[in-house]
Coordinates of C-alpha atoms in Angstrom, one line a residue:
Chain A
X298 CA -8.1 109.9 71.2
X299 CA -9.7 112.1 68.6
X300 CA -9.0 115.7 68.8
X301 CA -11.9 118.0 69.7
X302 CA -10.8 120.6 67.3
X303 CA -8.5 120.1 64.5
X304 CA -7.3 122.7 62.0
X305 CA -5.3 121.9 58.9
X306 CA -4.1 124.9 57.0
X307 CA -7.1 127.1 57.7
X308 CA -7.2 130.3 55.7
X309 CA -9.6 133.1 56.1
X310 CA -9.9 136.2 53.9
X311 CA -12.3 139.2 54.2
X312 CA -12.2 140.5 50.6
X313 CA -8.7 141.2 49.8
X314 CA -7.4 141.0 53.3
X315 CA -6.2 137.6 54.4
X316 CA -6.7 137.4 58.1
X317 CA -5.8 133.7 58.7
X318 CA -2.7 132.4 56.6
X319 CA -2.8 128.6 57.3
X320 CA -3.5 127.7 60.8
X321 CA -2.6 124.2 62.0
X322 CA -3.5 123.1 65.5
X323 CA -5.2 120.4 67.6
X324 CA -7.2 120.8 70.7
X325 CA -7.5 117.5 72.8
X326 CA -10.6 116.7 74.8
X327 CA -10.7 118.1 78.4
X328 CA -8.0 120.5 77.5
X329 CA -7.9 124.2 78.2
X330 CA -6.4 125.7 75.0
X331 CA -5.3 129.4 75.2
X332 CA -4.9 131.6 72.2
X333 CA -2.9 134.8 72.7
X334 CA -1.5 137.4 70.4
X335 CA -1.7 141.1 69.5
X336 CA -5.1 142.5 68.4
X337 CA -5.6 141.8 64.7
X338 CA -3.6 138.7 64.7
X339 CA -6.7 136.6 63.8
X340 CA -7.2 134.7 67.0
X341 CA -10.9 135.9 67.4
X342 CA -11.5 135.2 63.8
X343 CA -10.2 131.7 64.2
X344 CA -12.4 131.1 67.2
X345 CA -15.5 132.2 65.2
X346 CA -14.6 129.9 62.5
X347 CA -14.8 127.0 64.9
X348 CA -18.6 127.4 65.3
X349 CA -19.0 128.6 61.7
X350 CA -19.8 132.2 62.5
X351 CA -17.2 132.8 59.9
X352 CA -16.7 130.6 56.9
X353 CA -13.1 129.5 56.3
X354 CA -11.7 130.2 52.8
X355 CA -9.3 127.3 52.6
X356 CA -8.1 124.4 54.6
X357 CA -10.0 121.9 56.7
X358 CA -11.5 122.5 60.1
X359 CA -12.9 119.6 62.2
X360 CA -14.9 119.6 65.5
X361 CA -15.1 116.3 67.2
X362 CA -14.0 114.5 64.0
X363 CA -16.6 116.3 61.8
X364 CA -16.0 119.0 59.3
X365 CA -17.3 122.4 60.2
X366 CA -19.9 123.9 57.8
X367 CA -19.4 121.3 55.0
X368 CA -20.1 117.6 54.2
X369 CA -17.6 115.7 52.2
X370 CA -18.8 113.1 49.7
X371 CA -15.9 111.7 47.6
X372 CA -13.8 114.7 46.6
X373 CA -16.6 117.1 46.7
X374 CA -17.5 119.4 49.6
X375 CA -21.2 120.3 50.1
X376 CA -22.1 123.3 52.0
X377 CA -24.3 122.4 55.0
X378 CA -27.9 123.8 55.2
X379 CA -28.5 126.5 57.9
X380 CA -30.5 124.0 59.9
X381 CA -27.6 121.5 59.9
X382 CA -25.2 124.2 60.9
X383 CA -27.5 125.1 63.8
X384 CA -27.7 121.6 64.8
X385 CA -23.9 121.4 65.2
X386 CA -23.8 124.7 67.0
X387 CA -25.8 123.2 69.9
X388 CA -22.8 121.3 71.0
X389 CA -20.5 124.3 71.0
X390 CA -21.0 127.0 73.6
X391 CA -19.7 130.5 72.9
X392 CA -19.0 133.4 75.3
X393 CA -18.5 136.8 73.7
X394 CA -16.4 139.8 74.8
X395 CA -19.3 142.0 75.0
X396 CA -21.6 139.3 76.7
X397 CA -24.4 139.6 74.1
X398 CA -27.1 138.8 76.6
X399 CA -30.6 139.2 75.4
X400 CA -31.6 142.6 77.0
X401 CA -35.3 142.0 76.9
X402 CA -35.2 138.8 79.0
X403 CA -34.3 138.2 82.7
X404 CA -31.1 136.3 83.7
X405 CA -33.0 133.2 84.1
X406 CA -34.8 133.7 80.9
X407 CA -31.6 134.2 79.0
X408 CA -30.4 130.8 80.3
X409 CA -33.6 129.0 79.5
X410 CA -34.1 130.4 76.0
X411 CA -32.1 127.9 73.9
X412 CA -33.0 124.7 75.8
X413 CA -36.7 125.7 75.4
X414 CA -36.6 126.9 71.8
X415 CA -33.9 124.6 70.4
X416 CA -34.0 121.4 72.4
X417 CA -37.8 121.6 73.0
X418 CA -37.4 121.2 76.8
X419 CA -40.4 122.2 78.9
X420 CA -40.2 125.6 80.5
X421 CA -40.3 124.0 84.0
X422 CA -37.4 121.7 83.3
X423 CA -35.4 124.4 81.6
X424 CA -36.1 126.9 84.5
X425 CA -34.9 124.4 87.1
X426 CA -31.8 123.6 85.3
X427 CA -31.2 127.4 84.6
X428 CA -31.5 128.2 88.3
X429 CA -29.0 125.6 89.1
X430 CA -26.6 126.9 86.5
X431 CA -27.0 130.4 87.9
X432 CA -26.2 129.1 91.3
X433 CA -23.1 127.4 89.9
X434 CA -21.8 130.8 88.6
X435 CA -22.7 132.4 91.9
X436 CA -25.8 134.4 90.6
X437 CA -28.6 132.4 92.2
X438 CA -30.1 135.5 93.8
X439 CA -30.1 137.5 90.4
X440 CA -32.2 135.2 88.4
X441 CA -35.1 137.8 88.0
X442 CA -32.8 140.6 87.1
X443 CA -32.5 142.1 83.6
X444 CA -29.0 142.4 82.1
X445 CA -29.1 146.1 82.5
X446 CA -29.4 145.6 86.2
X447 CA -26.3 143.5 86.4
X448 CA -22.6 144.5 86.5
X449 CA -20.4 143.5 83.5
X450 CA -18.9 140.4 85.5
X451 CA -22.3 139.3 86.5
X452 CA -23.5 139.6 82.9
X453 CA -20.6 137.6 81.7
X454 CA -21.2 134.9 84.2
X455 CA -24.9 134.7 83.1
X456 CA -23.6 134.4 79.5
X457 CA -21.4 131.5 80.6
X458 CA -24.4 129.9 82.2
X459 CA -26.5 130.4 79.1
X460 CA -23.9 128.6 77.0
X461 CA -23.6 125.7 79.5
X462 CA -27.4 125.2 79.4
X463 CA -27.1 123.5 76.1
X464 CA -24.7 121.0 77.6
X465 CA -21.9 121.7 75.1
X466 CA -18.9 119.5 74.7
X467 CA -16.7 122.4 73.7
X468 CA -16.7 126.0 75.0
X469 CA -15.3 128.9 73.1
X470 CA -14.3 132.1 75.1
X471 CA -13.7 135.2 73.0
X472 CA -11.8 137.6 75.3
X473 CA -14.3 137.0 78.0
X474 CA -12.7 139.5 80.5
X475 CA -11.5 142.2 78.2
X476 CA -14.7 144.4 78.6
X477 CA -14.7 144.1 82.3
X478 CA -13.5 146.5 85.1
X479 CA -10.4 145.0 86.6
X480 CA -11.9 144.1 89.9
X481 CA -14.7 142.0 88.2
X482 CA -12.3 139.9 86.2
X483 CA -11.5 137.5 89.1
X484 CA -15.2 136.4 89.5
X485 CA -15.4 135.4 85.8
X486 CA -12.0 133.7 85.8
X487 CA -13.0 131.7 88.9
X488 CA -16.1 130.4 87.0
X489 CA -14.0 129.4 84.1
X490 CA -11.4 127.7 86.4
X491 CA -14.1 125.7 87.9
X492 CA -15.3 124.7 84.5
X493 CA -11.7 123.6 83.5
X494 CA -11.6 121.5 86.7
X495 CA -14.8 119.8 85.8
X496 CA -13.2 118.6 82.5
X497 CA -14.8 120.9 80.0
X498 CA -12.9 121.4 76.7
X499 CA -12.2 125.1 76.3
X500 CA -10.7 127.3 73.7
X501 CA -9.9 130.6 75.2
X502 CA -8.9 133.8 73.5
X503 CA -7.4 135.9 76.3
X504 CA -5.1 138.6 77.5
X505 CA -5.0 137.1 80.9
X506 CA -1.5 135.5 81.0
X507 CA -2.0 134.6 84.7
X508 CA -5.1 132.5 83.8
X509 CA -3.3 131.0 80.8
X510 CA -0.3 130.0 82.9
X511 CA -2.4 128.5 85.9
X512 CA -5.3 126.9 84.1
X513 CA -4.2 126.4 80.5
X514 CA -3.0 123.1 79.2
X515 CA -1.7 124.3 75.7
X516 CA -1.0 127.8 74.4
X517 CA -0.7 129.2 71.0
X518 CA 0.9 132.6 70.2
X519 CA -0.6 133.9 67.0
X520 CA 0.6 137.0 65.0
X521 CA -0.5 138.2 61.6
X522 CA -2.6 135.3 60.8
X523 CA -0.1 132.5 61.7
X524 CA 0.8 130.4 64.6
X525 CA 4.2 131.7 65.7
X526 CA 4.8 129.6 68.7
X527 CA 2.9 126.9 70.7
X528 CA 3.5 124.7 73.6
X529 CA 2.7 124.4 77.3
X530 CA 1.8 127.8 78.7
X531 CA 4.5 127.7 81.4
X532 CA 7.2 127.1 78.7
X533 CA 5.9 129.6 76.2
X534 CA 5.3 132.4 78.7
X535 CA 8.5 132.1 80.8
X536 CA 10.8 130.9 78.0
X537 CA 9.6 132.3 74.5
X538 CA 11.8 131.1 71.6
X539 CA 10.7 133.6 68.8
X540 CA 11.5 137.3 68.9
X541 CA 7.8 138.2 68.1
X542 CA 6.6 136.2 71.1
X543 CA 9.3 137.8 73.2
X544 CA 8.4 141.4 72.2
X545 CA 4.7 140.7 72.7
X546 CA 5.1 139.2 76.1
X547 CA 7.5 142.0 77.2
X548 CA 4.6 144.3 76.5
X549 CA 1.8 142.5 78.3
X550 CA 3.4 140.9 81.2
Chain J
X226 CA -22.0 191.1 98.3
X227 CA -24.4 189.2 100.7
X228 CA -26.2 192.4 101.3
X229 CA -26.8 192.8 97.6
X230 CA -28.4 189.4 97.3
X231 CA -30.6 190.1 100.2
X232 CA -31.9 193.3 98.7
X233 CA -33.4 191.4 95.8
X234 CA -35.7 189.3 97.9
X235 CA -39.3 190.2 98.1
X236 CA -39.3 190.1 101.8
X237 CA -36.7 189.1 104.2
X238 CA -36.6 185.4 104.3
X239 CA -36.6 183.8 107.9
X240 CA -33.0 183.0 108.8
X241 CA -32.1 179.5 108.0
X242 CA -32.6 177.1 111.0
X243 CA -29.4 175.8 112.5
X244 CA -29.0 172.6 110.7
X245 CA -27.6 169.4 112.0
X246 CA -24.9 168.2 109.8
X247 CA -25.1 169.5 106.2
X248 CA -26.9 172.9 106.0
X249 CA -29.8 173.0 103.4
X250 CA -29.3 175.9 100.9
X251 CA -32.0 178.6 101.2
X252 CA -31.2 181.1 98.5
X253 CA -33.4 183.7 96.9
X254 CA -34.2 182.3 93.4
X255 CA -33.4 184.3 90.3
X256 CA -36.4 186.3 89.0
X257 CA -37.3 185.6 85.4
X258 CA -39.2 188.7 84.5
X259 CA -39.1 187.8 80.8
X260 CA -41.2 184.8 81.7
X261 CA -44.0 186.9 83.2
X262 CA -44.1 189.1 80.2
X263 CA -44.3 186.3 77.6
X264 CA -46.9 184.6 79.8
X265 CA -49.1 187.7 79.7
X266 CA -48.6 188.2 76.0
X267 CA -49.5 184.6 75.3
X268 CA -52.7 184.7 77.4
X269 CA -53.7 187.9 75.8
X270 CA -53.3 186.5 72.3
X271 CA -55.1 183.3 73.2
X272 CA -58.0 185.3 74.7
X273 CA -58.1 187.4 71.5
X274 CA -58.5 184.3 69.3
X275 CA -61.1 182.7 71.5
X276 CA -63.1 186.1 71.6
X277 CA -62.9 186.3 67.8
X278 CA -64.3 182.8 67.4
X279 CA -67.0 183.4 70.1
X280 CA -68.4 186.5 68.6
X281 CA -68.1 185.3 64.9
X282 CA -71.1 184.1 63.0
X283 CA -70.8 180.6 64.1
X284 CA -73.8 178.8 65.5
X285 CA -72.0 176.9 68.3
X286 CA -75.3 175.4 69.4
X287 CA -75.4 173.4 66.4
X288 CA -72.4 171.2 67.5
X289 CA -73.9 169.5 70.5
X290 CA -77.1 169.0 68.6
X291 CA -75.3 166.9 66.0
X292 CA -72.5 165.6 68.1
X293 CA -74.1 162.2 68.7
X294 CA -76.1 162.2 65.5
X295 CA -76.6 158.7 64.0
X296 CA -74.8 159.7 60.8
X297 CA -71.9 161.1 62.7
X298 CA -71.5 158.0 64.9
X299 CA -71.7 155.8 61.8
X300 CA -68.9 158.0 60.3
X301 CA -66.8 157.6 63.5
X302 CA -67.2 153.9 63.2
X303 CA -66.2 153.8 59.6
X304 CA -63.3 156.1 60.2
X305 CA -62.1 153.8 63.0
X306 CA -62.6 150.7 60.9
X307 CA -60.8 152.1 57.9
X308 CA -57.9 153.2 60.2
X309 CA -57.6 149.8 61.8
X310 CA -57.8 147.8 58.5
X311 CA -55.6 150.1 56.4
X312 CA -53.0 150.0 59.3
X313 CA -53.2 146.3 59.4
X314 CA -52.4 146.1 55.6
X315 CA -49.7 148.7 56.2
X316 CA -47.9 146.8 59.0
X317 CA -48.2 143.4 57.5
X318 CA -47.1 144.8 54.1
X319 CA -44.4 146.9 55.8
X320 CA -42.9 143.9 57.7
X321 CA -42.9 141.9 54.4
X322 CA -41.3 144.8 52.4
X323 CA -38.6 145.4 55.2
X324 CA -37.7 141.7 55.3
X325 CA -37.6 141.7 51.4
X326 CA -35.4 144.8 51.3
X327 CA -33.0 143.3 53.8
X328 CA -32.9 140.0 51.9
X329 CA -29.7 138.9 50.2
X330 CA -31.7 138.1 47.0
X331 CA -31.2 141.1 44.7
X332 CA -34.6 140.6 42.9
X333 CA -36.7 140.8 46.0
X334 CA -34.8 143.6 47.5
X335 CA -35.1 145.7 44.3
X336 CA -38.8 145.0 44.0
X337 CA -39.2 146.2 47.6
X338 CA -37.0 149.3 46.8
X339 CA -39.1 150.0 43.7
X340 CA -42.4 149.7 45.7
X341 CA -41.2 152.0 48.4
X342 CA -39.9 154.5 45.9
X343 CA -43.2 154.6 44.0
X344 CA -45.6 154.7 46.9
X345 CA -43.6 157.2 49.0
X346 CA -43.0 159.4 45.9
X347 CA -46.6 160.0 45.0
X348 CA -49.3 161.7 47.0
X349 CA -51.8 159.5 48.6
X350 CA -54.7 161.6 47.3
X351 CA -53.5 160.9 43.8
X352 CA -53.2 157.1 44.5
X353 CA -56.7 157.1 45.7
X354 CA -58.0 158.7 42.5
X355 CA -56.0 156.2 40.5
X356 CA -57.4 153.3 42.3
X357 CA -60.9 154.7 42.0
X358 CA -60.5 155.1 38.2
X359 CA -58.5 152.0 37.4
X360 CA -61.6 150.7 35.6
X361 CA -60.2 152.6 32.5
X362 CA -57.4 150.1 32.5
X363 CA -59.2 146.9 33.7
X364 CA -62.6 146.6 32.6
X365 CA -63.2 143.3 34.5
X366 CA -61.7 141.7 37.5
X367 CA -61.3 137.9 37.2
X368 CA -59.9 136.0 40.2
X369 CA -61.1 132.7 39.1
X370 CA -63.7 132.2 41.7
X371 CA -64.8 135.8 41.5
X372 CA -65.5 137.8 38.4
X373 CA -67.1 141.3 38.2
X374 CA -66.9 144.6 36.5
X375 CA -64.2 146.7 37.9
X376 CA -66.5 149.6 38.6
X377 CA -68.7 147.3 40.7
X378 CA -65.7 145.7 42.4
X379 CA -63.9 148.8 43.3
X380 CA -66.3 150.2 45.9
X381 CA -65.4 153.4 47.6
X382 CA -64.5 151.3 50.7
X383 CA -62.1 149.0 48.8
X384 CA -60.6 152.0 47.1
X385 CA -60.1 153.6 50.4
X386 CA -58.7 150.6 52.0
X387 CA -56.3 149.7 49.3
X388 CA -55.2 153.3 48.6
X389 CA -54.4 154.0 52.3
X390 CA -53.0 150.5 53.2
X391 CA -50.7 150.1 50.3
X392 CA -49.3 153.6 50.7
X393 CA -48.9 153.0 54.4
X394 CA -47.0 149.8 53.7
X395 CA -44.2 151.9 52.1
X396 CA -43.8 154.0 55.2
X397 CA -44.0 151.1 57.6
X398 CA -41.4 149.3 55.6
X399 CA -38.8 152.0 56.3
X400 CA -39.8 152.0 59.9
X401 CA -39.4 148.3 60.3
X402 CA -36.1 148.2 58.5
X403 CA -34.8 150.9 60.7
X404 CA -35.9 148.8 63.7
X405 CA -34.4 145.6 62.5
X406 CA -31.1 147.3 61.8
X407 CA -31.1 149.0 65.1
X408 CA -30.5 145.5 66.8
X409 CA -26.9 144.8 67.6
X410 CA -25.3 142.2 65.4
X411 CA -23.9 140.5 68.5
X412 CA -27.4 139.5 69.4
X413 CA -27.9 137.5 66.2
X414 CA -24.5 135.9 66.7
X415 CA -25.2 135.0 70.2
X416 CA -28.5 133.4 69.2
X417 CA -27.0 131.6 66.3
X418 CA -24.2 130.4 68.5
X419 CA -26.8 128.8 70.8
X420 CA -28.1 126.8 67.7
X421 CA -31.2 128.9 67.1
X422 CA -32.3 129.0 63.5
X423 CA -32.8 132.3 61.5
X424 CA -36.5 132.5 62.0
X425 CA -36.4 131.8 65.8
X426 CA -33.6 134.3 66.0
X427 CA -35.8 136.9 64.2
X428 CA -38.8 136.1 66.2
X429 CA -37.4 135.6 69.8
X430 CA -34.4 137.9 69.8
X431 CA -34.3 140.6 67.0
X432 CA -38.0 141.6 66.6
X433 CA -38.7 142.0 70.3
X434 CA -35.8 144.3 70.5
X435 CA -36.6 146.2 67.3
X436 CA -40.1 146.8 68.6
X437 CA -38.7 149.4 71.0
X438 CA -37.6 151.4 67.9
X439 CA -40.6 150.5 65.7
X440 CA -43.4 151.2 68.2
X441 CA -43.1 155.0 68.8
X442 CA -43.2 155.9 65.0
X443 CA -45.8 153.3 64.4
X444 CA -48.0 155.0 67.0
X445 CA -47.5 158.3 65.1
X446 CA -48.5 156.5 61.9
X447 CA -51.7 155.3 63.4
X448 CA -52.6 158.7 64.5
X449 CA -51.6 160.1 61.2
X450 CA -53.7 157.5 59.4
X451 CA -56.7 158.3 61.4
X452 CA -56.5 161.8 60.2
X453 CA -55.6 160.8 56.6
X454 CA -58.8 158.8 56.3
X455 CA -60.5 162.1 55.9
X456 CA -59.0 162.3 52.4
X457 CA -61.1 159.4 51.3
X458 CA -64.2 161.7 51.5
X459 CA -62.9 162.5 48.0
X460 CA -63.7 159.1 46.7
X461 CA -67.2 158.9 48.1
X462 CA -66.6 156.8 51.2
X463 CA -68.8 158.0 54.0
X464 CA -66.5 158.3 56.9
X465 CA -66.6 161.0 59.6
X466 CA -65.5 163.9 57.5
X467 CA -67.8 163.2 54.6
X468 CA -70.8 162.7 56.9
X469 CA -70.0 165.9 58.6
X470 CA -69.8 167.6 55.2
X471 CA -73.2 166.1 54.1
X472 CA -74.9 167.2 57.3
X473 CA -73.3 170.6 57.0
X474 CA -74.7 171.1 53.5
X475 CA -78.2 169.9 54.4
X476 CA -78.5 171.8 57.6
X477 CA -76.8 175.0 56.5
X478 CA -74.2 174.9 59.1
X479 CA -71.1 173.7 57.2
X480 CA -68.4 175.5 59.3
X481 CA -70.1 174.1 62.5
X482 CA -69.8 170.6 61.2
X483 CA -66.1 171.1 60.5
X484 CA -65.5 172.0 64.1
X485 CA -67.6 169.0 65.1
X486 CA -65.5 166.7 63.0
X487 CA -62.3 168.3 64.4
X488 CA -63.6 167.7 67.9
X489 CA -64.1 164.0 67.1
X490 CA -60.7 163.6 65.5
X491 CA -59.2 165.1 68.7
X492 CA -61.1 162.8 70.9
X493 CA -60.0 159.7 68.9
X494 CA -56.4 160.8 68.6
X495 CA -56.2 161.5 72.3
X496 CA -57.2 158.1 73.2
X497 CA -54.8 156.6 70.7
X498 CA -52.0 158.7 72.4
X499 CA -52.8 157.1 75.7
X500 CA -52.6 153.6 74.2
X501 CA -49.3 154.4 72.6
X502 CA -47.8 155.5 75.9
X503 CA -48.6 152.1 77.5
X504 CA -47.4 150.2 74.5
X505 CA -44.1 152.0 74.6
X506 CA -43.8 151.3 78.2
X507 CA -44.3 147.6 77.6
X508 CA -41.5 147.4 75.1
X509 CA -39.1 149.4 77.3
X510 CA -38.7 146.3 79.3
X511 CA -35.0 145.5 80.1
X512 CA -33.7 148.5 78.2
X513 CA -34.1 150.9 81.1
X514 CA -33.4 149.9 84.7
X515 CA -36.7 151.0 86.1
X516 CA -40.0 151.5 83.9
X517 CA -41.3 155.0 83.9
X518 CA -44.4 155.3 86.2
X519 CA -47.8 155.3 84.5
X520 CA -49.9 158.4 85.0
X521 CA -52.0 156.5 87.4
X522 CA -49.0 155.6 89.5
X523 CA -47.7 159.2 89.3
X524 CA -51.1 160.4 90.8
X525 CA -51.1 157.7 93.4
X526 CA -47.5 158.6 94.3
X527 CA -48.1 162.3 94.8
X528 CA -51.3 161.6 96.8
X529 CA -49.5 159.2 99.1
X530 CA -46.5 161.5 99.5
X531 CA -48.8 164.2 100.8
X532 CA -50.2 161.8 103.4
X533 CA -46.9 160.0 104.1
X534 CA -44.0 162.6 103.8
X535 CA -41.6 159.8 103.1
X536 CA -43.2 158.9 99.8
X537 CA -43.8 155.4 98.4
X538 CA -42.5 153.6 95.5
X539 CA -44.7 151.4 93.5

């Protein structure tokens, strides 16, 4: 089976600073793939490369067998036009640490926005689907609320529903619970767990080791722009091989 | 100590009723004697000024006589028309310049920078005179389908419109730029991640949020523009101020006509301020948990709360 995400020697530099120093990894379809590591290790940057919010500097990055951001003809790479990049992003949902809901739209309008504007669905169809998705994340009664009237956990669940409205084949989570009060984390993780059970392919940057151990199918520990250790979450988290992994885990567990 | 506090009271307050549960505080408020003094001084000064004007050699009766004079009404319409059209030019041009300045293309962004530098850096009155006298540079205007002598083409109205509109565009550009920059970058990212194009992101996500920052200063600009139109009296356009001046010279009541013009400007700016309030309220959607009440709602609320002590929320 083709990998959903495949990275071959991915580098990324911001000016002089090299943030990713050759990342190789594969995410299989229907897999929950967790990225852990200290802050500044490049895990969020790598996630943002997957839907081309950041351009990679070297290497190759494929999503569902296709190059991200480029087209290859012979030996030459051609940059994709903005509209082509946008077309590919439709299939990749993203959930941000700080939610990034549209504050001038209600919850249901947030979820409807992309299907109506990007896919050209009618407002009625999009609304019905949006309400169903809000129900699915446990917020059926908050459809008419603006983001400012929702708690952080509720906002993040709306953000997940918004991403799901485009029927993505891959979901990216960028520290989805890091900005939440501790008692709200559980609701968001429950939604993600349900999503995993439904067979969604997920790449999750997280500090929730419990979630990684219970739900994750694969885990990568990154530090300083390289993959230090990878394997099944249970193995890596309970029996880390590298010193850096050990010292990181001893601090967070 | 308690006795001291009591002494300050004007008369003995009735003893607090035995409260059930939490006892409501009934303390004698602090007396602000300084406030009484300043209030009296302010009223006295205000009265003096009113008196001075009332007994001065001003024929106040002339103002109502001319207030709805045909020439004045025509001037009012021309002022409003000029305000509306030059603000339209200003806003459209401002948005364009703001987008140009934020563009990654160095040529367009420096052209926008230069435009703003020039038009903000020179007085609008000077710009008006330059437009008016540009016939010294261009003898003819030739647009292909339209050809005329410059002095015939550049009527007072066109001079006023171009002068005010192009100047305003420079100010609006800075306001729009600040507005666009005020929207969090995460909003653009979220929109792009959903597969929305640049223009859709700008139109559906960024601009509606930027409006909250853009609208209040734009309202100020409109009010400012309405008053600035009086400058174009200098280039022969017969808006409100020029009409008032003309009547004043012919009827021998120049000062009275200035007061009349001032009154009309006040009426118009007051109406605009009300409109601005509602516009700002509209764009506050989502940014605050509850919208501030409209003045009408406030009145209704206080009326109802007298009738029904519990108060109602609308």
